[in-house]
């Protein structure tokens, strides 16, 4: 009320004087002789008094504008001191326990989904590496002697060596892995993890702000931020991995391993925050 009263009192000051002629009397202008005027390069027609009054009035008006704007905004600056606090029921159910429990439920689900996605990725890597093992073993197999017609020499066929048995075993294993379509499943799972992970990472911080009006810098917030960044970096390596870059594949595995470790480190701090949610929030 005090701020509004001060505003009204300030607004009572007129921007322009009611009668400008009361402040400025019309000056009497005397014409100089033509000879003197020519020597002084003085124009024969001096400015009219009315033009002088108009220019002076506009100048005074511009000088009073900052004062008027200050008077208008001053009460709003005083009354907005608590506007940044997003609490006291302003957001309704968004401040309640139901909305607050979405983040921990989704994130614990994403933790197990991360492990599943990693398993799919490792199986797809096994499909690629097992073929490389087969190619290396084939180099160790001695060729079977053949006749000029291309037929094996009778009696020259040796029993299957351990290397050949290993090749057969790996070949059968690779066939079974290919049936699992691990490449496509890993790609789809990674896309889901990236989308929902980033969405809920931002949503968790937003929920904290809605309930408390601020964020709490600490291990949980920093680890969550690092996890989100690692998700983005891992996804950015996919084009290079598809082109066969071993460096990109190694970095992809490294980033996701760190991601899992950070996820595990968040479990204790996340549980503490969950207990505070039950303590300071109400249903719904």
Short mmCIF file of C-alpha atoms in Angstrom, two decimals:
data_model
loop_
_atom_site.label_atom_id
_atom_site.label_comp_id
_atom_site.label_asym_id
_atom_site.label_seq_id
_atom_site.Cartn_x
_atom_site.Cartn_y
_atom_site.Cartn_z
CA UNK A 1 0.00 0.00 0.00
CA UNK A 2 2.85 2.34 0.83
CA UNK A 3 4.47 1.70 -2.53
CA UNK A 4 1.23 2.35 -4.42
CA UNK A 5 0.67 5.58 -2.49
CA UNK A 6 4.15 6.77 -3.38
CA UNK A 7 3.43 6.00 -7.02
CA UNK A 8 0.22 8.01 -7.04
CA UNK A 9 1.93 10.93 -5.37
CA UNK A 10 4.70 10.89 -7.95
CA UNK A 11 2.21 10.70 -10.80
CA UNK A 12 0.62 13.96 -9.63
CA UNK A 13 3.59 15.84 -11.01
CA UNK A 14 2.73 17.14 -14.46
CA UNK A 15 4.91 16.08 -17.30
CA UNK A 16 4.33 19.40 -19.08
CA UNK A 17 3.52 22.76 -17.52
CA UNK A 18 -0.12 23.74 -17.81
CA UNK A 19 0.68 27.14 -19.28
CA UNK A 20 4.16 27.36 -20.82
CA UNK A 21 3.72 31.11 -21.40
CA UNK A 22 3.73 31.64 -17.63
CA UNK A 23 7.29 30.37 -17.44
CA UNK A 24 8.63 32.06 -20.53
CA UNK A 25 7.62 35.55 -21.54
CA UNK A 26 7.75 36.50 -25.18
CA UNK A 27 11.10 38.17 -25.80
CA UNK A 28 11.22 41.38 -27.74
CA UNK A 29 13.33 41.05 -30.85
CA UNK A 30 14.95 44.20 -32.29
CA UNK A 31 16.04 44.26 -35.89
CA UNK A 32 19.64 45.29 -36.47
CA UNK A 33 20.57 47.61 -39.26
CA UNK A 34 21.22 45.81 -42.50
CA UNK A 35 24.88 46.83 -42.60
CA UNK A 36 25.60 45.46 -39.14
CA UNK A 37 23.58 42.31 -39.81
CA UNK A 38 25.56 41.61 -42.96
CA UNK A 39 28.87 41.99 -41.13
CA UNK A 40 27.87 39.63 -38.34
CA UNK A 41 26.36 37.09 -40.78
CA UNK A 42 23.19 37.26 -38.74
CA UNK A 43 20.07 35.97 -40.51
CA UNK A 44 17.54 38.63 -41.22
CA UNK A 45 14.66 36.54 -39.92
CA UNK A 46 15.36 35.43 -36.32
CA UNK A 47 13.59 32.32 -34.91
CA UNK A 48 10.04 32.89 -33.85
CA UNK A 49 9.31 32.90 -30.09
CA UNK A 50 6.68 30.17 -30.48
CA UNK A 51 9.25 27.77 -31.99
CA UNK A 52 11.58 28.41 -29.08
CA UNK A 53 8.81 27.65 -26.57
CA UNK A 54 7.85 24.40 -28.34
CA UNK A 55 11.44 23.12 -28.37
CA UNK A 56 11.95 23.98 -24.70
CA UNK A 57 8.68 22.30 -23.69
CA UNK A 58 9.61 19.06 -25.50
CA UNK A 59 13.02 19.09 -23.81
CA UNK A 60 11.39 19.39 -20.38
CA UNK A 61 8.98 16.56 -21.22
CA UNK A 62 11.81 14.20 -22.17
CA UNK A 63 13.66 15.00 -18.95
CA UNK A 64 10.65 14.01 -16.83
CA UNK A 65 10.00 10.69 -18.64
CA UNK A 66 12.63 8.66 -16.65
CA UNK A 67 11.17 9.94 -13.38
CA UNK A 68 7.66 8.94 -14.45
CA UNK A 69 8.76 5.44 -15.55
CA UNK A 70 10.58 4.96 -12.26
CA UNK A 71 7.45 5.93 -10.36
CA UNK A 72 5.39 3.40 -12.32
CA UNK A 73 7.77 0.46 -11.88
CA UNK A 74 8.86 1.10 -8.30
CA UNK A 75 5.89 -0.58 -6.56
CA UNK A 76 6.17 -3.64 -8.80
CA UNK A 77 9.82 -4.08 -7.87
CA UNK A 78 8.89 -3.99 -4.20
CA UNK A 79 6.01 -6.44 -4.48
CA UNK A 80 7.90 -9.03 -6.61
CA UNK A 81 10.54 -9.93 -4.04
CA UNK A 82 9.00 -13.39 -3.46
CA UNK A 83 7.80 -14.05 -7.01
CA UNK A 84 10.69 -16.44 -7.76
CA UNK A 85 9.52 -18.93 -5.15
CA UNK A 86 7.45 -21.62 -6.82
CA UNK A 87 5.78 -22.90 -3.66
CA UNK A 88 2.69 -22.34 -1.50
CA UNK A 89 0.35 -24.25 -3.77
CA UNK A 90 0.74 -22.12 -6.85
CA UNK A 91 1.16 -25.20 -9.06
CA UNK A 92 -1.46 -27.40 -7.43
CA UNK A 93 -0.94 -31.13 -7.88
CA UNK A 94 2.46 -30.53 -9.48
CA UNK A 95 3.77 -29.73 -5.99
CA UNK A 96 2.26 -32.87 -4.49
CA UNK A 97 3.71 -36.28 -3.71
CA UNK A 98 2.29 -37.98 -6.80
CA UNK A 99 4.19 -35.80 -9.23
CA UNK A 100 7.33 -35.92 -7.07
CA UNK A 101 7.42 -39.74 -7.17
CA UNK A 102 7.48 -39.86 -10.97
CA UNK A 103 11.19 -39.02 -11.14
CA UNK A 104 12.50 -41.74 -8.79
CA UNK A 105 10.23 -44.40 -10.32
CA UNK A 106 11.27 -43.55 -13.87
CA UNK A 107 14.97 -43.27 -13.04
CA UNK A 108 15.17 -46.60 -11.19
CA UNK A 109 13.44 -48.17 -14.20
CA UNK A 110 15.95 -46.53 -16.53
CA UNK A 111 18.79 -47.91 -14.42
CA UNK A 112 17.71 -51.50 -15.09
CA UNK A 113 16.89 -50.59 -18.67
CA UNK A 114 20.45 -49.27 -19.03
CA UNK A 115 21.81 -52.65 -17.94
CA UNK A 116 19.54 -54.39 -20.46
CA UNK A 117 20.65 -52.02 -23.23
CA UNK A 118 24.27 -52.70 -22.35
CA UNK A 119 23.66 -56.45 -22.57
CA UNK A 120 22.14 -56.06 -26.04
CA UNK A 121 25.10 -53.96 -27.13
CA UNK A 122 27.58 -56.50 -25.83
CA UNK A 123 25.83 -59.31 -27.69
CA UNK A 124 25.96 -57.31 -30.91
CA UNK A 125 29.65 -56.70 -30.32
CA UNK A 126 30.05 -60.46 -29.87
CA UNK A 127 28.49 -61.02 -33.29
CA UNK A 128 31.16 -58.82 -34.85
CA UNK A 129 34.14 -60.07 -32.88
CA UNK A 130 33.27 -63.75 -33.27
CA UNK A 131 33.56 -63.42 -37.04
CA UNK A 132 37.01 -61.92 -36.60
CA UNK A 133 38.00 -64.92 -34.46
CA UNK A 134 36.75 -67.31 -37.13
CA UNK A 135 38.79 -65.52 -39.80
CA UNK A 136 41.95 -65.75 -37.69
CA UNK A 137 41.43 -69.46 -37.01
CA UNK A 138 40.91 -70.20 -40.69
CA UNK A 139 44.41 -68.91 -41.36
CA UNK A 140 45.79 -71.67 -39.11
CA UNK A 141 44.06 -74.52 -40.94
CA UNK A 142 46.34 -76.42 -43.34
CA UNK A 143 44.88 -76.81 -46.81
CA UNK A 144 43.86 -80.33 -47.88
CA UNK A 145 45.95 -81.76 -50.77
CA UNK A 146 43.99 -82.04 -54.01
CA UNK A 147 44.56 -83.66 -57.40
CA UNK A 148 44.97 -81.64 -60.60
CA UNK A 149 41.27 -82.21 -61.16
CA UNK A 150 40.53 -80.49 -57.83
CA UNK A 151 39.53 -83.63 -55.93
CA UNK A 152 40.98 -84.43 -52.48
CA UNK A 153 43.83 -86.91 -52.56
CA UNK A 154 42.73 -90.31 -51.29
CA UNK A 155 44.14 -91.09 -47.88
CA UNK A 156 45.38 -87.52 -47.43
CA UNK A 157 42.34 -86.39 -45.50
CA UNK A 158 43.38 -85.77 -41.93
CA UNK A 159 40.94 -85.90 -39.03
CA UNK A 160 39.43 -82.63 -37.98
CA UNK A 161 41.89 -80.68 -35.92
CA UNK A 162 41.06 -78.72 -32.77
CA UNK A 163 41.23 -75.53 -34.81
CA UNK A 164 38.58 -76.73 -37.22
CA UNK A 165 36.38 -77.87 -34.36
CA UNK A 166 36.71 -74.42 -32.81
CA UNK A 167 35.73 -72.82 -36.11
CA UNK A 168 32.62 -74.97 -36.31
CA UNK A 169 31.69 -74.12 -32.74
CA UNK A 170 32.09 -70.38 -33.28
CA UNK A 171 30.18 -70.54 -36.54
CA UNK A 172 27.19 -72.17 -34.84
CA UNK A 173 27.36 -69.65 -32.02
CA UNK A 174 27.36 -66.76 -34.47
CA UNK A 175 24.32 -68.15 -36.27
CA UNK A 176 22.42 -68.24 -32.99
CA UNK A 177 23.47 -64.68 -32.16
CA UNK A 178 22.31 -63.43 -35.53
CA UNK A 179 18.85 -64.81 -34.82
CA UNK A 180 18.63 -62.48 -31.82
CA UNK A 181 18.76 -59.30 -33.98
CA UNK A 182 20.89 -57.67 -31.29
CA UNK A 183 22.02 -54.84 -33.53
CA UNK A 184 18.53 -53.46 -34.13
CA UNK A 185 17.38 -54.16 -30.59
CA UNK A 186 20.37 -52.35 -29.12
CA UNK A 187 19.83 -49.36 -31.39
CA UNK A 188 16.14 -49.12 -30.48
CA UNK A 189 16.81 -49.53 -26.76
CA UNK A 190 19.52 -46.86 -26.88
CA UNK A 191 17.15 -44.43 -28.59
CA UNK A 192 14.49 -45.01 -25.92
CA UNK A 193 17.06 -44.61 -23.16
CA UNK A 194 18.34 -41.35 -24.63
CA UNK A 195 14.89 -39.85 -25.11
CA UNK A 196 13.33 -40.78 -21.78
CA UNK A 197 16.59 -40.28 -19.90
CA UNK A 198 17.10 -36.68 -21.00
CA UNK A 199 13.41 -35.92 -20.55
CA UNK A 200 13.30 -37.21 -16.98
CA UNK A 201 16.69 -35.74 -16.05
CA UNK A 202 15.33 -32.29 -16.88
CA UNK A 203 11.97 -33.17 -15.36
CA UNK A 204 13.59 -34.10 -12.05
CA UNK A 205 15.22 -30.70 -11.71
CA UNK A 206 11.99 -29.00 -12.71
CA UNK A 207 10.04 -30.96 -10.10
CA UNK A 208 12.51 -29.94 -7.39
CA UNK A 209 12.11 -26.29 -8.34
CA UNK A 210 8.31 -26.57 -8.35
CA UNK A 211 8.26 -28.09 -4.86
CA UNK A 212 10.94 -25.96 -3.19
CA UNK A 213 11.50 -22.92 -5.38
CA UNK A 214 15.20 -23.69 -5.90
CA UNK A 215 17.72 -26.38 -6.84
CA UNK A 216 20.20 -28.05 -4.49
CA UNK A 217 23.72 -28.35 -5.94
CA UNK A 218 25.27 -31.56 -4.70
CA UNK A 219 26.41 -35.08 -5.67
CA UNK A 220 22.99 -36.15 -6.92
CA UNK A 221 22.52 -33.14 -9.18
CA UNK A 222 26.08 -33.25 -10.52
CA UNK A 223 25.97 -37.00 -11.18
CA UNK A 224 22.64 -36.65 -12.96
CA UNK A 225 24.05 -33.89 -15.15
CA UNK A 226 27.08 -36.03 -16.01
CA UNK A 227 24.85 -38.99 -16.90
CA UNK A 228 22.83 -36.82 -19.27
CA UNK A 229 26.00 -35.56 -20.96
CA UNK A 230 27.34 -39.11 -21.33
CA UNK A 231 24.08 -40.20 -22.95
CA UNK A 232 24.47 -37.44 -25.52
CA UNK A 233 28.14 -38.23 -26.17
CA UNK A 234 27.43 -41.94 -26.60
CA UNK A 235 24.69 -41.21 -29.12
CA UNK A 236 26.96 -38.80 -31.01
CA UNK A 237 29.45 -41.63 -31.63
CA UNK A 238 26.92 -43.83 -33.47
CA UNK A 239 27.63 -42.50 -37.01
CA UNK A 240 31.37 -43.15 -36.60
CA UNK A 241 30.66 -46.60 -35.16
CA UNK A 242 28.53 -47.47 -38.17
CA UNK A 243 31.50 -46.59 -40.39
CA UNK A 244 33.67 -49.11 -38.53
CA UNK A 245 35.67 -46.81 -36.25
CA UNK A 246 37.12 -48.90 -33.42
CA UNK A 247 38.02 -45.75 -31.49
CA UNK A 248 34.39 -44.64 -31.52
CA UNK A 249 33.27 -48.09 -30.39
CA UNK A 250 35.75 -48.10 -27.52
CA UNK A 251 34.68 -44.62 -26.41
CA UNK A 252 31.04 -45.67 -26.64
CA UNK A 253 31.66 -48.57 -24.28
CA UNK A 254 33.73 -46.39 -21.93
CA UNK A 255 31.10 -43.66 -21.71
CA UNK A 256 28.32 -46.13 -20.98
CA UNK A 257 30.40 -47.94 -18.36
CA UNK A 258 30.95 -44.62 -16.58
CA UNK A 259 27.25 -43.98 -16.96
CA UNK A 260 26.36 -47.17 -15.10
CA UNK A 261 28.85 -46.37 -12.32
CA UNK A 262 27.38 -42.88 -11.91
CA UNK A 263 23.90 -44.39 -11.87
CA UNK A 264 24.94 -46.69 -9.02
CA UNK A 265 26.44 -43.76 -7.11
CA UNK A 266 23.10 -41.95 -7.35
CA UNK A 267 21.10 -44.69 -5.64
CA UNK A 268 22.01 -43.73 -2.01
CA UNK A 269 21.52 -39.98 -2.55
CA UNK A 270 18.34 -40.62 -4.49
CA UNK A 271 16.97 -42.69 -1.62
CA UNK A 272 17.67 -39.83 0.82
CA UNK A 273 15.81 -37.40 -1.44
CA UNK A 274 12.92 -39.87 -1.70
CA UNK A 275 12.60 -39.95 2.09
CA UNK A 276 12.48 -36.14 2.16
CA UNK A 277 9.72 -36.23 -0.45
CA UNK A 278 7.60 -38.40 1.84
CA UNK A 279 8.44 -36.13 4.77
CA UNK A 280 7.66 -32.75 3.23
CA UNK A 281 4.94 -33.52 0.67
CA UNK A 282 1.36 -34.68 0.87
CA UNK A 283 -0.95 -36.65 -1.39
CA UNK A 284 -1.87 -36.20 -4.12
#
